[in-house]
PDB file of C-alpha atoms in Angstrom:
ATOM      1  CA  GLU A   1     302.077 188.606 -48.937  1.00  0.00           C
ATOM      2  CA  ASN A   2     299.790 185.743 -48.396  1.00  0.00           C
ATOM      3  CA  ALA A   3     298.782 186.675 -44.785  1.00  0.00           C
ATOM      4  CA  SER A   4     298.699 190.739 -45.969  1.00  0.00           C
ATOM      5  CA  VAL A   5     296.035 188.757 -48.939  1.00  0.00           C
ATOM      6  CA  ASP A   6     294.072 187.220 -45.983  1.00  0.00           C
ATOM      7  CA  PHE A   7     293.986 189.524 -44.305  1.00  0.00           C
ATOM      8  CA  ALA A   8     293.009 192.104 -46.555  1.00  0.00           C
ATOM      9  CA  GLY A   9     289.859 189.806 -47.411  1.00  0.00           C
ATOM     10  CA  GLU A  10     288.847 189.277 -44.004  1.00  0.00           C
ATOM     11  CA  LEU A  11     288.353 193.005 -43.515  1.00  0.00           C
ATOM     12  CA  ALA A  12     286.650 193.604 -46.775  1.00  0.00           C
ATOM     13  CA  TYR A  13     284.209 190.739 -45.419  1.00  0.00           C
ATOM     14  CA  ALA A  14     283.921 192.279 -42.020  1.00  0.00           C
ATOM     15  CA  ILE A  15     282.764 195.874 -43.522  1.00  0.00           C
ATOM     16  CA  ALA A  16     280.470 194.235 -45.793  1.00  0.00           C
ATOM     17  CA  MET A  17     279.022 192.581 -42.684  1.00  0.00           C
ATOM     18  CA  LEU A  18     278.991 196.138 -41.034  1.00  0.00           C
ATOM     19  CA  THR A  19     276.891 197.632 -43.824  1.00  0.00           C
ATOM     20  CA  LEU A  20     274.360 194.417 -43.538  1.00  0.00           C
ATOM     21  CA  LEU A  21     274.712 194.838 -39.699  1.00  0.00           C
ATOM     22  CA  GLN A  22     273.596 198.599 -39.557  1.00  0.00           C
ATOM     23  CA  ALA A  23     270.741 198.052 -42.271  1.00  0.00           C
ATOM     24  CA  ALA A  24     269.527 195.366 -40.498  1.00  0.00           C
ATOM     25  CA  VAL A  25     269.489 196.848 -36.566  1.00  0.00           C
ATOM     26  CA  SER A  26     267.401 199.959 -38.826  1.00  0.00           C
ATOM     27  CA  PHE A  27     264.453 198.328 -39.874  1.00  0.00           C
ATOM     28  CA  THR A  28     264.354 195.342 -37.046  1.00  0.00           C
ATOM     29  CA  PRO A  29     265.666 195.936 -32.965  1.00  0.00           C
ATOM     30  CA  THR A  30     265.068 192.637 -32.518  1.00  0.00           C
ATOM     31  CA  ALA A  31     268.089 192.162 -35.407  1.00  0.00           C
ATOM     32  CA  THR A  32     270.963 192.531 -32.378  1.00  0.00           C
ATOM     33  CA  PRO A  33     270.680 188.921 -30.686  1.00  0.00           C
ATOM     34  CA  ARG A  34     270.555 187.666 -34.430  1.00  0.00           C
ATOM     35  CA  ALA A  35     274.053 190.027 -34.831  1.00  0.00           C
ATOM     36  CA  SER A  36     275.635 189.142 -31.846  1.00  0.00           C
ATOM     37  CA  LEU A  37     275.455 185.139 -33.192  1.00  0.00           C
ATOM     38  CA  SER A  38     277.268 186.751 -36.772  1.00  0.00           C
ATOM     39  CA  VAL A  39     279.916 187.912 -35.016  1.00  0.00           C
ATOM     40  CA  HIS A  40     280.885 184.713 -32.881  1.00  0.00           C
ATOM     41  CA  ALA A  41     280.436 183.131 -35.779  1.00  0.00           C
ATOM     42  CA  VAL A  42     283.221 185.397 -37.981  1.00  0.00           C
ATOM     43  CA  ARG A  43     285.711 185.235 -34.425  1.00  0.00           C
ATOM     44  CA  SER A  44     285.387 181.181 -34.587  1.00  0.00           C
ATOM     45  CA  THR A  45     286.207 180.961 -38.415  1.00  0.00           C
ATOM     46  CA  VAL A  46     290.087 180.856 -38.411  1.00  0.00           C
ATOM     47  CA  PRO A  47     291.438 178.772 -35.989  1.00  0.00           C
ATOM     48  CA  LEU A  48     293.962 178.654 -33.409  1.00  0.00           C
ATOM     49  CA  MET A  49     297.317 176.797 -34.306  1.00  0.00           C
ATOM     50  CA  SER A  50     299.082 175.179 -31.482  1.00  0.00           C
ATOM     51  CA  GLU A  51     302.288 176.455 -32.926  1.00  0.00           C
ATOM     52  CA  GLU A  52     301.450 179.920 -32.775  1.00  0.00           C
ATOM     53  CA  PRO A  53     302.349 182.476 -30.447  1.00  0.00           C
ATOM     54  CA  LEU A  54     299.560 183.816 -27.281  1.00  0.00           C
ATOM     55  CA  VAL A  55     298.598 186.366 -29.215  1.00  0.00           C
ATOM     56  CA  SER A  56     299.542 186.127 -32.467  1.00  0.00           C
ATOM     57  CA  ALA A  57     299.000 188.497 -36.008  1.00  0.00           C
ATOM     58  CA  GLU A  58     296.029 185.829 -36.552  1.00  0.00           C
ATOM     59  CA  MET A  59     294.201 186.661 -33.375  1.00  0.00           C
ATOM     60  CA  SER A  60     295.069 190.961 -34.431  1.00  0.00           C
ATOM     61  CA  ARG A  61     292.959 190.187 -37.156  1.00  0.00           C
ATOM     62  CA  ARG A  62     290.427 188.996 -35.010  1.00  0.00           C
ATOM     63  CA  ALA A  63     290.133 191.644 -33.177  1.00  0.00           C
ATOM     64  CA  VAL A  64     290.219 194.424 -35.492  1.00  0.00           C
ATOM     65  CA  LEU A  65     287.030 192.193 -37.146  1.00  0.00           C
ATOM     66  CA  THR A  66     285.700 191.396 -34.039  1.00  0.00           C
ATOM     67  CA  GLY A  67     286.064 195.929 -32.912  1.00  0.00           C
ATOM     68  CA  LEU A  68     284.278 196.652 -36.563  1.00  0.00           C
ATOM     69  CA  LEU A  69     281.204 194.392 -36.310  1.00  0.00           C
ATOM     70  CA  GLY A  70     280.722 195.193 -32.751  1.00  0.00           C
ATOM     71  CA  ALA A  71     280.683 199.551 -33.500  1.00  0.00           C
ATOM     72  CA  GLY A  72     278.678 198.396 -36.159  1.00  0.00           C
ATOM     73  CA  MET A  73     275.912 197.222 -33.582  1.00  0.00           C
ATOM     74  CA  CYS A  74     276.592 199.743 -31.118  1.00  0.00           C
ATOM     75  CA  SER A  75     276.404 202.498 -33.574  1.00  0.00           C
ATOM     76  CA  GLY A  76     273.081 201.301 -34.629  1.00  0.00           C
ATOM     77  CA  ALA A  77     271.429 198.778 -32.273  1.00  0.00           C
ATOM     78  CA  THR A  78     268.278 200.889 -29.920  1.00  0.00           C
ATOM     79  CA  PRO A  79     267.653 199.230 -26.565  1.00  0.00           C
ATOM     80  CA  ALA A  80     264.351 197.641 -26.410  1.00  0.00           C
ATOM     81  CA  SER A  81     263.059 199.648 -23.507  1.00  0.00           C
ATOM     82  CA  ALA A  82     263.812 203.347 -25.212  1.00  0.00           C
ATOM     83  CA  GLY A  83     261.358 205.225 -24.589  1.00  0.00           C
ATOM     84  CA  PHE A  84     259.438 203.429 -22.203  1.00  0.00           C
ATOM     85  CA  VAL A  85     260.327 206.396 -19.432  1.00  0.00           C
ATOM     86  CA  THR A  86     259.569 208.975 -21.370  1.00  0.00           C
ATOM     87  CA  SER A  87     256.370 207.424 -22.889  1.00  0.00           C
ATOM     88  CA  TYR A  88     255.323 206.093 -19.203  1.00  0.00           C
ATOM     89  CA  GLY A  89     253.101 208.330 -17.347  1.00  0.00           C
ATOM     90  CA  ILE A  90     250.176 209.536 -15.935  1.00  0.00           C
ATOM     91  CA  GLU A  91     248.946 212.643 -16.055  1.00  0.00           C
ATOM     92  CA  THR A  92     247.413 213.674 -12.443  1.00  0.00           C
ATOM     93  CA  THR A  93     243.676 214.490 -12.472  1.00  0.00           C
ATOM     94  CA  ASN A  94     243.118 217.389  -9.550  1.00  0.00           C
ATOM     95  CA  PRO A  95     239.686 217.032  -7.783  1.00  0.00           C
ATOM     96  CA  LYS A  96     238.230 220.014  -9.106  1.00  0.00           C
ATOM     97  CA  ASP A  97     238.961 218.905 -12.580  1.00  0.00           C
ATOM     98  CA  ALA A  98     237.226 215.093 -11.908  1.00  0.00           C
ATOM     99  CA  GLU A  99     234.270 214.439 -13.953  1.00  0.00           C
ATOM    100  CA  ILE A 100     231.804 211.899 -12.351  1.00  0.00           C
ATOM    101  CA  ASP A 101     228.847 210.013 -13.240  1.00  0.00           C
ATOM    102  CA  ASP A 102     226.306 211.919 -10.910  1.00  0.00           C
ATOM    103  CA  GLU A 103     223.673 208.770 -11.360  1.00  0.00           C
ATOM    104  CA  LEU A 104     225.945 206.383 -10.630  1.00  0.00           C
ATOM    105  CA  PHE A 105     227.086 208.812  -7.471  1.00  0.00           C
ATOM    106  CA  ALA A 106     223.736 209.154  -6.386  1.00  0.00           C
ATOM    107  CA  SER A 107     223.586 205.049  -6.010  1.00  0.00           C
ATOM    108  CA  GLY A 108     223.353 203.876  -2.629  1.00  0.00           C
ATOM    109  CA  LYS A 109     226.302 201.488  -3.013  1.00  0.00           C
ATOM    110  CA  VAL A 110     228.408 204.050  -4.035  1.00  0.00           C
ATOM    111  CA  GLN A 111     227.500 206.150  -1.078  1.00  0.00           C
ATOM    112  CA  ASP A 112     226.957 203.452   1.429  1.00  0.00           C
ATOM    113  CA  GLY A 113     231.085 202.882   0.175  1.00  0.00           C
ATOM    114  CA  LEU A 114     231.802 206.315   0.820  1.00  0.00           C
ATOM    115  CA  ARG A 115     230.198 206.392   4.697  1.00  0.00           C
ATOM    116  CA  ASN A 116     232.469 203.185   4.808  1.00  0.00           C
ATOM    117  CA  LEU A 117     235.448 205.097   4.026  1.00  0.00           C
ATOM    118  CA  LYS A 118     235.071 208.424   6.181  1.00  0.00           C
ATOM    119  CA  ALA A 119     234.674 205.493   8.646  1.00  0.00           C
ATOM    120  CA  SER A 120     237.702 203.592   8.416  1.00  0.00           C
ATOM    121  CA  LYS A 121     239.523 207.355   8.168  1.00  0.00           C
ATOM    122  CA  GLU A 122     238.279 208.286  11.428  1.00  0.00           C
ATOM    123  CA  ALA A 123     238.997 204.459  12.564  1.00  0.00           C
ATOM    124  CA  ALA A 124     242.492 205.205  11.415  1.00  0.00           C
ATOM    125  CA  GLN A 125     242.417 208.331  13.536  1.00  0.00           C
ATOM    126  CA  SER A 126     241.219 207.480  16.177  1.00  0.00           C
ATOM    127  CA  LEU A 127     244.312 204.166  16.389  1.00  0.00           C
ATOM    128  CA  LYS A 128     246.833 206.560  15.980  1.00  0.00           C
ATOM    129  CA  ALA A 129     244.969 208.902  19.005  1.00  0.00           C
ATOM    130  CA  ALA A 130     245.302 206.267  21.277  1.00  0.00           C
ATOM    131  CA  PHE A 131     248.677 204.800  19.995  1.00  0.00           C
ATOM    132  CA  THR A 132     249.933 208.635  20.919  1.00  0.00           C
ATOM    133  CA  LYS A 133     248.949 208.054  24.713  1.00  0.00           C
ATOM    134  CA  ASP A 134     250.403 204.380  24.450  1.00  0.00           C
ATOM    135  CA  PRO A 135     252.779 203.660  22.170  1.00  0.00           C
ATOM    136  CA  ASN A 136     253.483 199.955  23.619  1.00  0.00           C
ATOM    137  CA  MET A 137     249.588 198.826  22.866  1.00  0.00           C
ATOM    138  CA  ASN A 138     249.141 196.332  20.989  1.00  0.00           C
ATOM    139  CA  LEU A 139     247.768 197.591  18.015  1.00  0.00           C
ATOM    140  CA  LEU A 140     247.694 194.349  15.699  1.00  0.00           C
ATOM    141  CA  PRO A 141     244.095 193.406  16.245  1.00  0.00           C
ATOM    142  CA  SER A 142     242.847 196.887  16.479  1.00  0.00           C
ATOM    143  CA  ILE A 143     244.445 197.615  12.633  1.00  0.00           C
ATOM    144  CA  ARG A 144     242.934 194.060  11.625  1.00  0.00           C
ATOM    145  CA  LYS A 145     239.620 194.587  12.826  1.00  0.00           C
ATOM    146  CA  GLN A 146     239.379 198.276  11.984  1.00  0.00           C
ATOM    147  CA  LEU A 147     241.095 198.888   8.640  1.00  0.00           C
ATOM    148  CA  ASP A 148     240.709 195.097   6.824  1.00  0.00           C
ATOM    149  CA  LEU A 149     241.992 195.213   4.219  1.00  0.00           C
ATOM    150  CA  ALA A 150     239.969 192.733   1.604  1.00  0.00           C
ATOM    151  CA  ALA A 151     236.729 195.337   2.886  1.00  0.00           C
ATOM    152  CA  LEU A 152     239.277 198.792   1.793  1.00  0.00           C
ATOM    153  CA  ARG A 153     239.511 197.351  -1.646  1.00  0.00           C
ATOM    154  CA  ASP A 154     235.893 196.425  -1.885  1.00  0.00           C
ATOM    155  CA  GLU A 155     235.051 199.929  -1.305  1.00  0.00           C
ATOM    156  CA  LEU A 156     237.581 201.269  -2.998  1.00  0.00           C
ATOM    157  CA  ASN A 157     236.602 199.105  -5.872  1.00  0.00           C
ATOM    158  CA  VAL A 158     232.697 199.964  -5.201  1.00  0.00           C
ATOM    159  CA  VAL A 159     232.906 204.366  -5.258  1.00  0.00           C
ATOM    160  CA  THR A 160     235.804 204.613  -7.745  1.00  0.00           C
ATOM    161  CA  VAL A 161     233.530 203.749 -10.424  1.00  0.00           C
ATOM    162  CA  ILE A 162     232.039 207.250 -10.752  1.00  0.00           C
ATOM    163  CA  PHE A 163     235.500 208.948 -12.021  1.00  0.00           C
ATOM    164  CA  ASP A 164     235.867 209.037 -15.843  1.00  0.00           C
ATOM    165  CA  ASP A 165     238.726 207.358 -17.207  1.00  0.00           C
ATOM    166  CA  GLN A 166     241.602 209.612 -16.663  1.00  0.00           C
ATOM    167  CA  THR A 167     240.409 210.413 -13.418  1.00  0.00           C
ATOM    168  CA  GLN A 168     240.406 207.056 -12.509  1.00  0.00           C
ATOM    169  CA  GLN A 169     244.212 206.531 -13.662  1.00  0.00           C
ATOM    170  CA  THR A 170     245.107 208.662 -11.417  1.00  0.00           C
ATOM    171  CA  ILE A 171     242.602 207.304  -8.369  1.00  0.00           C
ATOM    172  CA  ASP A 172     243.905 204.067  -8.860  1.00  0.00           C
ATOM    173  CA  ARG A 173     247.663 205.171  -7.563  1.00  0.00           C
ATOM    174  CA  SER A 174     246.313 206.487  -4.609  1.00  0.00           C
ATOM    175  CA  THR A 175     244.209 203.382  -3.467  1.00  0.00           C
ATOM    176  CA  ARG A 176     247.040 200.715  -4.413  1.00  0.00           C
ATOM    177  CA  SER A 177     248.993 203.603  -2.263  1.00  0.00           C
ATOM    178  CA  LEU A 178     246.369 203.558   0.254  1.00  0.00           C
ATOM    179  CA  ILE A 179     246.368 199.299   0.701  1.00  0.00           C
ATOM    180  CA  TYR A 180     250.108 199.928   0.715  1.00  0.00           C
ATOM    181  CA  ASP A 181     250.207 201.885   3.638  1.00  0.00           C
ATOM    182  CA  VAL A 182     247.826 199.577   6.059  1.00  0.00           C
ATOM    183  CA  ASN A 183     249.999 196.435   5.163  1.00  0.00           C
ATOM    184  CA  GLU A 184     252.970 198.800   6.786  1.00  0.00           C
ATOM    185  CA  LEU A 185     251.282 199.866   9.296  1.00  0.00           C
ATOM    186  CA  GLU A 186     251.159 196.931  10.258  1.00  0.00           C
ATOM    187  CA  SER A 187     254.123 195.714   9.974  1.00  0.00           C
ATOM    188  CA  ALA A 188     255.333 198.240  11.831  1.00  0.00           C
ATOM    189  CA  SER A 189     253.042 198.169  14.836  1.00  0.00           C
ATOM    190  CA  ARG A 190     254.119 193.993  15.496  1.00  0.00           C
ATOM    191  CA  LEU A 191     256.049 193.151  18.578  1.00  0.00           C
ATOM    192  CA  LYS A 192     257.864 190.433  18.772  1.00  0.00           C
ATOM    193  CA  LYS A 193     257.129 187.401  21.129  1.00  0.00           C
ATOM    194  CA  GLY A 194     258.184 188.299  24.647  1.00  0.00           C
ATOM    195  CA  GLU A 195     258.554 192.056  23.783  1.00  0.00           C
ATOM    196  CA  ASP A 196     256.922 194.758  25.421  1.00  0.00           C
ATOM    197  CA  GLU A 197     257.510 198.110  24.453  1.00  0.00           C
ATOM    198  CA  ARG A 198     258.585 200.206  21.157  1.00  0.00           C
ATOM    199  CA  THR A 199     262.166 201.823  21.045  1.00  0.00           C
ATOM    200  CA  PRO A 200     261.251 205.448  20.288  1.00  0.00           C
ATOM    201  CA  LYS A 201     262.826 204.507  16.324  1.00  0.00           C
ATOM    202  CA  LYS A 202     260.019 201.655  15.975  1.00  0.00           C
ATOM    203  CA  ILE A 203     257.613 204.682  17.814  1.00  0.00           C
ATOM    204  CA  ALA A 204     258.652 207.272  15.034  1.00  0.00           C
ATOM    205  CA  ASN A 205     258.098 204.284  12.468  1.00  0.00           C
ATOM    206  CA  VAL A 206     254.526 203.310  13.205  1.00  0.00           C
ATOM    207  CA  ASP A 207     253.486 207.238  13.515  1.00  0.00           C
ATOM    208  CA  LYS A 208     254.988 207.796  10.379  1.00  0.00           C
ATOM    209  CA  TRP A 209     252.611 205.193   8.744  1.00  0.00           C
ATOM    210  CA  PHE A 210     249.448 206.282  10.587  1.00  0.00           C
ATOM    211  CA  VAL A 211     250.267 210.272   9.106  1.00  0.00           C
ATOM    212  CA  LYS A 212     250.304 208.662   5.106  1.00  0.00           C
ATOM    213  CA  LEU A 213     247.506 206.142   5.817  1.00  0.00           C
ATOM    214  CA  ASP A 214     245.873 209.966   7.120  1.00  0.00           C
ATOM    215  CA  GLY A 215     247.113 211.149   4.074  1.00  0.00           C
ATOM    216  CA  ASP A 216     246.107 209.316   1.214  1.00  0.00           C
ATOM    217  CA  PHE A 217     242.494 209.140   2.794  1.00  0.00           C
ATOM    218  CA  THR A 218     242.159 212.636   2.294  1.00  0.00           C
ATOM    219  CA  THR A 219     243.180 212.406  -0.618  1.00  0.00           C
ATOM    220  CA  ILE A 220     240.916 209.787  -2.485  1.00  0.00           C
ATOM    221  CA  LEU A 221     238.095 211.390  -0.448  1.00  0.00           C
ATOM    222  CA  SER A 222     238.685 215.026  -1.948  1.00  0.00           C
ATOM    223  CA  TYR A 223     238.018 213.420  -5.538  1.00  0.00           C
ATOM    224  CA  PHE A 224     233.949 213.194  -4.021  1.00  0.00           C
ATOM    225  CA  PRO A 225     231.546 215.651  -4.143  1.00  0.00           C
ATOM    226  CA  PRO A 226     229.175 216.318  -1.015  1.00  0.00           C
ATOM    227  CA  ALA A 227     226.502 214.073  -1.024  1.00  0.00           C
ATOM    228  CA  PRO A 228     223.479 214.506  -2.799  1.00  0.00           C
TER     229      PRO A 228
END
């Protein structure tokens, strides 16, 4: 009878804790870790006596209490990252809808930067043509010279300031992609020490990054109107 009374008391306590936890979680998402501590506290309040069997009535009570509290936490808790995937995202601006600052666009620095970007695109196309003729050529020195990453970043930073904030976000994705393309092209073009030929798989990989790079150059340049 005493055991039944104890169990009833513990069950009532668990239900009360469940109510408090649900209220706390509904107001403060960060309360979940504290709730976790409360669960451990409840589970550790009743010591397991050495003469009891491995699975005792006391253990069954703990399982009930823990299950109730756990159910309450799961039903009311919201992940800290909930909504991140749905709220994250950038609306893509089409080139025809891009807004530019005409005065900045006409400036010497921006026009010089655009000419340099176009020259880099042409250099990449020339390298691809040379690679098509000789798939075993040593590409790395030419890539580093004609598609210098530091210079490309500087040019992109200069020319993209002419856009409105919304267009800037779209352009930023393409510029990051372009820089990534050059990095991957360098990596794919490397010949290991002692190698003088590329396998068909390596040739296809190099060609893939040339195509990707040309596409990103084309995308970025499509946002700029003709030179004034």
